[in-house]
Coordinates of C-alpha atoms and ligand atoms in Angstrom, one line a residue:
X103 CA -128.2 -127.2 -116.8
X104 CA -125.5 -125.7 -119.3
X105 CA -125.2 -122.0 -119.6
X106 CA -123.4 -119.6 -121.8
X107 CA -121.6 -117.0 -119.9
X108 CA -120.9 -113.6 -122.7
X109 CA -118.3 -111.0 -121.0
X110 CA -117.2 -107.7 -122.6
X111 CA -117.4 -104.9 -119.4
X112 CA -113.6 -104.5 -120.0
X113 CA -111.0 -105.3 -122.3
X114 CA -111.5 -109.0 -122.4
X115 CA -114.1 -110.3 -124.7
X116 CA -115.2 -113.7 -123.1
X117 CA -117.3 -116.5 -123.7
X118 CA -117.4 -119.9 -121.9
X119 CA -120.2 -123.0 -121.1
X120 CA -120.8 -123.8 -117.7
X121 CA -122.6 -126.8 -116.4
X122 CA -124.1 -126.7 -113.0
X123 CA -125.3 -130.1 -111.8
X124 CA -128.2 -131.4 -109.8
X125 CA -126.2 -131.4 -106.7
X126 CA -125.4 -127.5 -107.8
X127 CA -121.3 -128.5 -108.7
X128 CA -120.2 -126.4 -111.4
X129 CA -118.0 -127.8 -114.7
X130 CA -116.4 -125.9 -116.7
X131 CA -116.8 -127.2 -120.3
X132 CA -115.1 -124.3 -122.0
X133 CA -113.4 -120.8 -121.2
X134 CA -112.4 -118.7 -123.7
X135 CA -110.8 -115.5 -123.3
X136 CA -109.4 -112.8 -125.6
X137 CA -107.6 -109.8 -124.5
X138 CA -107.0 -106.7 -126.0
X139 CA -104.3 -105.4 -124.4
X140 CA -102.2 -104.9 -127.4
X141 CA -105.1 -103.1 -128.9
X142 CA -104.4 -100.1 -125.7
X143 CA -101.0 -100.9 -125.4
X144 CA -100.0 -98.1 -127.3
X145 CA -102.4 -95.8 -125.5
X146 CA -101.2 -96.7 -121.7
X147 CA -104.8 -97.7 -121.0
X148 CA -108.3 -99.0 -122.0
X149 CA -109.3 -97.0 -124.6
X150 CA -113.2 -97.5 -124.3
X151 CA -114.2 -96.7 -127.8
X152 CA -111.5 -99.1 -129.4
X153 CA -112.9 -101.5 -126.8
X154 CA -116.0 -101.8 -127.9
X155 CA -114.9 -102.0 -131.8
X156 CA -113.2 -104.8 -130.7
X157 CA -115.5 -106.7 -128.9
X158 CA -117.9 -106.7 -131.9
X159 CA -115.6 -107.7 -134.3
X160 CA -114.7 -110.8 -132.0
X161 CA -117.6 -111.4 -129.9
X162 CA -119.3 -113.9 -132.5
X163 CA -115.8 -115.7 -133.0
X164 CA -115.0 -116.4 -129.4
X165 CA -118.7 -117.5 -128.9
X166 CA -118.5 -119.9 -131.8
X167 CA -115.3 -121.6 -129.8
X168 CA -116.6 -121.5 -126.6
X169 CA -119.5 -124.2 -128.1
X170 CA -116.9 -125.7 -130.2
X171 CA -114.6 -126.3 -127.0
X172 CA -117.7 -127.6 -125.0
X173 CA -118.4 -129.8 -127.8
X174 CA -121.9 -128.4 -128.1
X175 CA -124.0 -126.9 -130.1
X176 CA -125.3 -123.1 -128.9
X177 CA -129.3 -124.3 -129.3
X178 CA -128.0 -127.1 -126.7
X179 CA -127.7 -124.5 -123.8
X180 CA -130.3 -124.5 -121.2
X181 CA -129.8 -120.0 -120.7
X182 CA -127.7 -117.3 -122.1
X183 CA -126.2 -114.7 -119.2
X184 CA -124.2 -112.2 -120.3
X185 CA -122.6 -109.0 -117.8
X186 CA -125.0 -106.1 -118.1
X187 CA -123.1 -103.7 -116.5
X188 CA -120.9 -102.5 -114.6
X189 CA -118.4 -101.6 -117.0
X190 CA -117.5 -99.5 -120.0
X191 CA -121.2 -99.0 -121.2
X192 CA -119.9 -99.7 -125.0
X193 CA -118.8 -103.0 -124.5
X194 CA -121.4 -104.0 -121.9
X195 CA -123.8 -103.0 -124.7
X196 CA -122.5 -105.3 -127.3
X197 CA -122.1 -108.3 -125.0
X198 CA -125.5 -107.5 -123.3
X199 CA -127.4 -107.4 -127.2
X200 CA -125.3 -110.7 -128.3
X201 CA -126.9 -111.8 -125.3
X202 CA -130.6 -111.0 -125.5
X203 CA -130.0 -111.7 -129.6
X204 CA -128.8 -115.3 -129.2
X205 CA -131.8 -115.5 -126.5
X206 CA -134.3 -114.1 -128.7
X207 CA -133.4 -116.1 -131.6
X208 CA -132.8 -119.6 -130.0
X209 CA -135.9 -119.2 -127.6
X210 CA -134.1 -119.2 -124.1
X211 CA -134.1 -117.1 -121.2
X212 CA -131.4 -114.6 -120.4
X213 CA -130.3 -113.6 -117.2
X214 CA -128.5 -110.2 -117.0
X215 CA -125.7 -110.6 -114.8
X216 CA -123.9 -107.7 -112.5
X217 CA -120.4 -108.2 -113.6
X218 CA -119.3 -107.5 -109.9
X219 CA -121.9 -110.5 -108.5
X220 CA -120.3 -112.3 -111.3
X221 CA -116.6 -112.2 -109.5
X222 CA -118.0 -112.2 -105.6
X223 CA -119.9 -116.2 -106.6
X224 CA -116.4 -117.6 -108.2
X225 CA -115.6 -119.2 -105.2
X226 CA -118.6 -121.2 -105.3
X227 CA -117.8 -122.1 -109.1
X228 CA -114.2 -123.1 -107.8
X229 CA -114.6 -124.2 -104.2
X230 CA -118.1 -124.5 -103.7
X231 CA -118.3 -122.2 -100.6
X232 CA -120.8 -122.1 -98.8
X233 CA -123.0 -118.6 -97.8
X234 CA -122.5 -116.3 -96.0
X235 CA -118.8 -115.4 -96.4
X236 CA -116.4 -112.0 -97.2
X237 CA -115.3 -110.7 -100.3
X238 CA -112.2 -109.2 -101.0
X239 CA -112.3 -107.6 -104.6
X240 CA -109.1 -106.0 -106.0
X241 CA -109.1 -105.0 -109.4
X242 CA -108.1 -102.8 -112.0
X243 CA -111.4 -101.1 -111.4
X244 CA -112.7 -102.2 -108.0
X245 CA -111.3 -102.5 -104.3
X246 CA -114.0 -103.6 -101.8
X247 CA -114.7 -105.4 -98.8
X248 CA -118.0 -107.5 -99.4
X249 CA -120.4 -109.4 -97.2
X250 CA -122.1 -112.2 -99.5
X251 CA -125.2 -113.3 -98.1
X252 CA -126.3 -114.9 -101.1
X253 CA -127.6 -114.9 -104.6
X254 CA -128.3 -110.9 -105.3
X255 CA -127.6 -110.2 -101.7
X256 CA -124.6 -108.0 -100.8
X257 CA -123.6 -105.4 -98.2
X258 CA -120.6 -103.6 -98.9
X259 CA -118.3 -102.9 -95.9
X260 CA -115.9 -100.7 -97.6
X261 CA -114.7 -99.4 -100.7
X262 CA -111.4 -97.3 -102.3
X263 CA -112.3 -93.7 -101.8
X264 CA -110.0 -92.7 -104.5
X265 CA -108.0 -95.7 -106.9
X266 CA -108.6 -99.2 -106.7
X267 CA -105.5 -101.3 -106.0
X268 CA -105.1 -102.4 -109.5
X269 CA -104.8 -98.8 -110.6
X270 CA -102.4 -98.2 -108.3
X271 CA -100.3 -100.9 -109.5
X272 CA -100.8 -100.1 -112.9
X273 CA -100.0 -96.3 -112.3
X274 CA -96.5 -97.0 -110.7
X275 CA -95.7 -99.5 -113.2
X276 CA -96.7 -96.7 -115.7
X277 CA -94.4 -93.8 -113.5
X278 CA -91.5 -96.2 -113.5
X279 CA -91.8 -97.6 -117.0
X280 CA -92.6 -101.2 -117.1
X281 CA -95.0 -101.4 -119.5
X282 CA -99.0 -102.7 -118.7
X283 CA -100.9 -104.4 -116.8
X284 CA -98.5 -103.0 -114.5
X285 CA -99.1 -105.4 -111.7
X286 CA -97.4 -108.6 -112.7
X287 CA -94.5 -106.4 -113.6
X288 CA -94.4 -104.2 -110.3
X289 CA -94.8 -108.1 -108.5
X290 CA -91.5 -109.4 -110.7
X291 CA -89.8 -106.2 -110.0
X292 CA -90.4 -106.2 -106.3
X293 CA -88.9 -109.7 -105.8
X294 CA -85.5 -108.3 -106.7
X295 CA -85.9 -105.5 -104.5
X296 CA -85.2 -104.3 -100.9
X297 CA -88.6 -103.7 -99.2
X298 CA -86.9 -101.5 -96.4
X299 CA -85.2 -99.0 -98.1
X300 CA -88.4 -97.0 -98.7
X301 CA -91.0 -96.2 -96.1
X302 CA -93.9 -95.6 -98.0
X303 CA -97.2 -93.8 -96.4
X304 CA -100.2 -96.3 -95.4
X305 CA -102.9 -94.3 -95.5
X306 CA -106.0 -94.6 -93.6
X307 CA -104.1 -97.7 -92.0
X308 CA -104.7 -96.2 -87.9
X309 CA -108.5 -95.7 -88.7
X310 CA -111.2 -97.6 -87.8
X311 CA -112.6 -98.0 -91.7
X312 CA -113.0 -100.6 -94.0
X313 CA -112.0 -98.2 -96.9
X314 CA -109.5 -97.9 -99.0
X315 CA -106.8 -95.0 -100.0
X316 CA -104.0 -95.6 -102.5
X317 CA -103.9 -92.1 -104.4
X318 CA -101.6 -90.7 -101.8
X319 CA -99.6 -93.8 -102.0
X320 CA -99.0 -93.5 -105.4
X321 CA -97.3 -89.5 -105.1
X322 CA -95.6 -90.8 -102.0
X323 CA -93.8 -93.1 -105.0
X324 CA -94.0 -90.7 -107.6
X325 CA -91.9 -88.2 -105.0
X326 CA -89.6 -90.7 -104.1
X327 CA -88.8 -91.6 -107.8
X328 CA -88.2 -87.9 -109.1
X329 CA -86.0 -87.4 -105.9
X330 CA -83.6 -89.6 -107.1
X331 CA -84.0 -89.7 -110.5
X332 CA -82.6 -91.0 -113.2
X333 CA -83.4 -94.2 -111.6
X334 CA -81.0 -97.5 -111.8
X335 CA -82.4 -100.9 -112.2
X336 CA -82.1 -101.3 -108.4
X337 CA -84.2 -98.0 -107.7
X338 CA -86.8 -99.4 -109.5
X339 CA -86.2 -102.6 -107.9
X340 CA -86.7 -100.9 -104.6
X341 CA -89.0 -98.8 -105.2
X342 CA -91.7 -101.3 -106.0
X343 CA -90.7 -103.5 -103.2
X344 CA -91.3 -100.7 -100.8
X345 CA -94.9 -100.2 -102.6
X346 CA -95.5 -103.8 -102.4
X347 CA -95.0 -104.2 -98.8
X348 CA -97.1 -101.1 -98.3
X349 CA -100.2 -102.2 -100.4
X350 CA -99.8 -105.8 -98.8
X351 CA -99.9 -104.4 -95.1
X352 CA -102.7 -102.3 -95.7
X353 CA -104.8 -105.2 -97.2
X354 CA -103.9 -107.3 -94.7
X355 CA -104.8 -104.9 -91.9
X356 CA -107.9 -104.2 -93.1
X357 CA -108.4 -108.1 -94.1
X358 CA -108.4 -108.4 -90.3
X359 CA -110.7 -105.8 -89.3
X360 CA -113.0 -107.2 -91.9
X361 CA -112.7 -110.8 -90.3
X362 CA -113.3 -109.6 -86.5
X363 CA -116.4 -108.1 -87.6
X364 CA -117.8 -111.1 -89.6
X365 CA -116.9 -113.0 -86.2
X366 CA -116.6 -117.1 -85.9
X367 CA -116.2 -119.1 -88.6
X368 CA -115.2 -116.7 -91.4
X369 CA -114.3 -117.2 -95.1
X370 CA -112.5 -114.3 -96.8
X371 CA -112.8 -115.5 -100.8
X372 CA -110.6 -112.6 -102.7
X373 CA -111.8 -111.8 -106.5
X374 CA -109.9 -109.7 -109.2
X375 CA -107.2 -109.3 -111.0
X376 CA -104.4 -108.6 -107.9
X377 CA -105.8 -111.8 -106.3
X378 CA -102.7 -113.4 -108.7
X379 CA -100.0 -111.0 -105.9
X380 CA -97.9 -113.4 -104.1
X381 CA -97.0 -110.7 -101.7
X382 CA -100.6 -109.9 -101.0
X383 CA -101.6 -113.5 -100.8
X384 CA -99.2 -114.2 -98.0
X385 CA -100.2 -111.4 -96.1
X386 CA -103.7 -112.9 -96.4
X387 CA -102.9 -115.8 -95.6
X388 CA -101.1 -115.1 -92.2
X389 CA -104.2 -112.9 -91.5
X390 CA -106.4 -115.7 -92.0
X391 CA -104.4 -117.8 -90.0
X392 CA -104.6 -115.5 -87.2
X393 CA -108.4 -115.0 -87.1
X394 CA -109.1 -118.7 -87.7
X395 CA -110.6 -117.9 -91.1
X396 CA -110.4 -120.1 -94.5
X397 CA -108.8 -118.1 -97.3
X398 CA -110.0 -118.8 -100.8
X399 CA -108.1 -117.4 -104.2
X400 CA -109.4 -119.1 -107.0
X401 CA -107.0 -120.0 -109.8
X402 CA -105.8 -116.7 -111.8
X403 CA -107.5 -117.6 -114.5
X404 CA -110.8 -117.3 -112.8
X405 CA -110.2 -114.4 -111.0
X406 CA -109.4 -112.1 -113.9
X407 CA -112.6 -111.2 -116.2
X408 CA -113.3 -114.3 -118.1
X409 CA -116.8 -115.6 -118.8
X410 CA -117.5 -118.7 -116.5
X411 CA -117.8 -116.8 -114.1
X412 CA -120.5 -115.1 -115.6
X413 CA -122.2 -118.1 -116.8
X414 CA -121.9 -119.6 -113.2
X415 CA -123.7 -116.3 -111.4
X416 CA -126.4 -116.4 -114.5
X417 CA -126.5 -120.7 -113.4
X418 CA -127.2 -119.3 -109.7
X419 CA -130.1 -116.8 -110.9
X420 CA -131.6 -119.2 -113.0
X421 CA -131.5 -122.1 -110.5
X422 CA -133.9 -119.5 -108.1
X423 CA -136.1 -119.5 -110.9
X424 CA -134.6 -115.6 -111.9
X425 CA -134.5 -114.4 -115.5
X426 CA -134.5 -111.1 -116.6
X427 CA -136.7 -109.7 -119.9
X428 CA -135.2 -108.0 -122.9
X429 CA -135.7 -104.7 -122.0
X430 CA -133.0 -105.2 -119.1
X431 CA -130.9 -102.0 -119.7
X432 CA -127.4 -102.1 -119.8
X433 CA -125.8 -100.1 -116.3
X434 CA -122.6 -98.4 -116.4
X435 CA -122.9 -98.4 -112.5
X436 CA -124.6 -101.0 -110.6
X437 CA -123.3 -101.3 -107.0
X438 CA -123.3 -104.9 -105.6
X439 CA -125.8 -103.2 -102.7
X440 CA -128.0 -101.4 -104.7
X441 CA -132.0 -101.9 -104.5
X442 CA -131.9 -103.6 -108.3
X443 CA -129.6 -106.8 -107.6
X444 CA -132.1 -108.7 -106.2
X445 CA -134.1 -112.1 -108.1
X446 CA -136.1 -111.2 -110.4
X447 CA -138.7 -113.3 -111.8
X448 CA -139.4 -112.5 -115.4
X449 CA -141.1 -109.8 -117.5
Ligands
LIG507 O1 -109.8 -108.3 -112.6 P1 -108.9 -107.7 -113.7 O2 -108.3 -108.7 -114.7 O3 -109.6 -106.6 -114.5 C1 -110.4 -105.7 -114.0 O4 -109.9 -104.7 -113.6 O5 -111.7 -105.9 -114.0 O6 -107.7 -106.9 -112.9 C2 -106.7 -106.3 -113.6 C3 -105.8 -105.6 -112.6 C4 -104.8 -104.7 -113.2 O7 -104.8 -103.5 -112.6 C5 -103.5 -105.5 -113.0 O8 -102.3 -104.7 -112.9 C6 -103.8 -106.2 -111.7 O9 -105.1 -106.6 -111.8 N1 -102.9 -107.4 -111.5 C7 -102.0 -107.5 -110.5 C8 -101.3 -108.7 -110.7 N2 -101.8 -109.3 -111.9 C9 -102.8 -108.5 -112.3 N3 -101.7 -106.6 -109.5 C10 -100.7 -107.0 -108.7 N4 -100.0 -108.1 -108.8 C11 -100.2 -109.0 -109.8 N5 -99.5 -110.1 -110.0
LIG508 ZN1 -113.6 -107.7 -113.3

């Protein structure tokens, strides 16, 4: 069965056709993403109203090339899924009524997809992994340890209690003036830099938690950078090597603690943006290699919001014989472990 994936929680307005096969293998027949980051630039964030102007002056366009690109037509597909939440409710509202329009009007079911269910099932789209296994999301808007049991079921082990780790990366870069997403540029910076010559705070690293802390991370930094202000390129440098190797020992401690409890056999997938952090990769990687566990980071492009990976959880749903009605509302939050992401079986 083909499905058409619709994404547009964010600032990315995404389409793409997915194919799952009999033997459940997923093909990607077309991925198409547009971001608006140029659109916020200016702002030094997502600016949700703009957001949502955007995505309906696109969403029909990228659409449109995402069954070009497939080389289908869209009355070919077998479903339509589209993210219902969560998200900024604005967008999710335009991609979620392009959805249950296109649906409507070409006489095929929709499945309403949780954006977040959407990135913890990529690996099976990329790797095919098998259930159970953990979840590592880090995102611009999420940081969370995950246990995926399967389809629509999820236990959350731990979360950020304050920002997520792409915030945190985005802040610093933000403090230190490197323009946005701040990430890729803290990541370029850091490689030039001397990890060492700032200690920066781990917080919550002694403690017996799966949850995350970065706010008090991000003043230690902050501090740091007015102390010695006006900063030279090697400060900066510095700087965000020392916040690197901080944010990359605290995920990988807690990467550990989240392996010992899922015991024998373990596979840690990680999902979201920061997934694409070298730094944070290795450090997964040696903790992986330490507890015996398979590490999985799908290809960047899949592990930023795009819209297979939306098609692919609505291909999941649909193949358990779930669909959802058209008075599926659209949820700005909708936990991974709440009581409403299990099948549901038509309205
Ligand atoms: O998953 P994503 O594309 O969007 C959502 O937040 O849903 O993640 C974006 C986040 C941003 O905060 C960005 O700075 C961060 O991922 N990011 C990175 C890197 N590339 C993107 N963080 C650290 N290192 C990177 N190379
Ligand atoms: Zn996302």
């Amino acid at each position: 069965m083909k499905i058409l994936g619709i994404e547009t929680s964010c600032d990315e307005t995404a389409a793409a056709i997915v194919e799952r096969d009999a033997a459940g293998r997923a093909h990607i027949l077309s991925n198409i993403v547009r971001s608006q980051f140029e659109e916020h630039a200016a702002f030094g964030g997502v600016v949700p109203e703009l957001a949502a102007r955007s995505h309906v002056t696109h969403l029909d366009g990228i659409i449109a090339r995402a069954a070009a690109e497939a080389g289908m037509r869209l009355d070919e597909v077998d479903a339509i899924a589209a993210t219902a939440g969560p998200g900024l409710i604005g967008g999710v509202l335009v991609g979620l009524t392009t959805g249950k329009a296109l649906a409507a009007s070409l006489g095929k079911p929709l499945i309403a997809v949780n954006h977040l269910e959407a990135h913890a099932l990529t690996a099976r789209l990329t790797d095919g992994v098998p259930f159970p296994y953990l979840m590592l999301l880090v995102s611009g808007g999420h940081s969370q340890f995950v246990l995926v049991r399967g389809v629509g079921d999820y236990e959350r082990w731990g979360s950020t209690i304050d920002d997520a780790l792409g915030e945190a990366f985005d802040k610093v870069a933000k403090l230190l003036d490197l323009g946005s997403p701040g990430g890729p540029h803290v990541e370029k910076q850091a490689l030039l830099g001397d990890p060492k010559r700032f200690r920066f705070p781990r917080p919550l690293l002694k403690e017996k938690t799966l949850d995350f802390s970065f706010s008090g991370l991000k003043t230690a930094v902050r501090l740091a950078a007015e102390e010695i202000a006006p900063l030279s390129d090697t400060d900066v440098a510095d700087i965000c090597a020392g916040f690197q190797a901080a944010v990359a020992e605290i995920v990988r401690v807690r990467a550990g603690q989240a392996l010992e409890r899922f015991g024998d056999g373990a596979t840690l997938v990680v999902a979201g943006g920061v997934a694409a952090n070298k730094a944070i990769g290795r450090a997964l990687q040696q903790e992986a290699d330490v507890a015996g566990a398979r590490l999985v980071i799908p290809p960047m492009a899949l592990c930023t919001d795009n819209g297979a990976m939306v098609a692919w959880a609505g291909a999941e749903r649909l193949a358990l014989g779930s669909v959802d009605g058209m008075a599926f509302a659209a949820k700005p939050r909708w936990p991974l472990d709440s009581a409403d992401m299990g099948l549901t079986h038509g309205h």
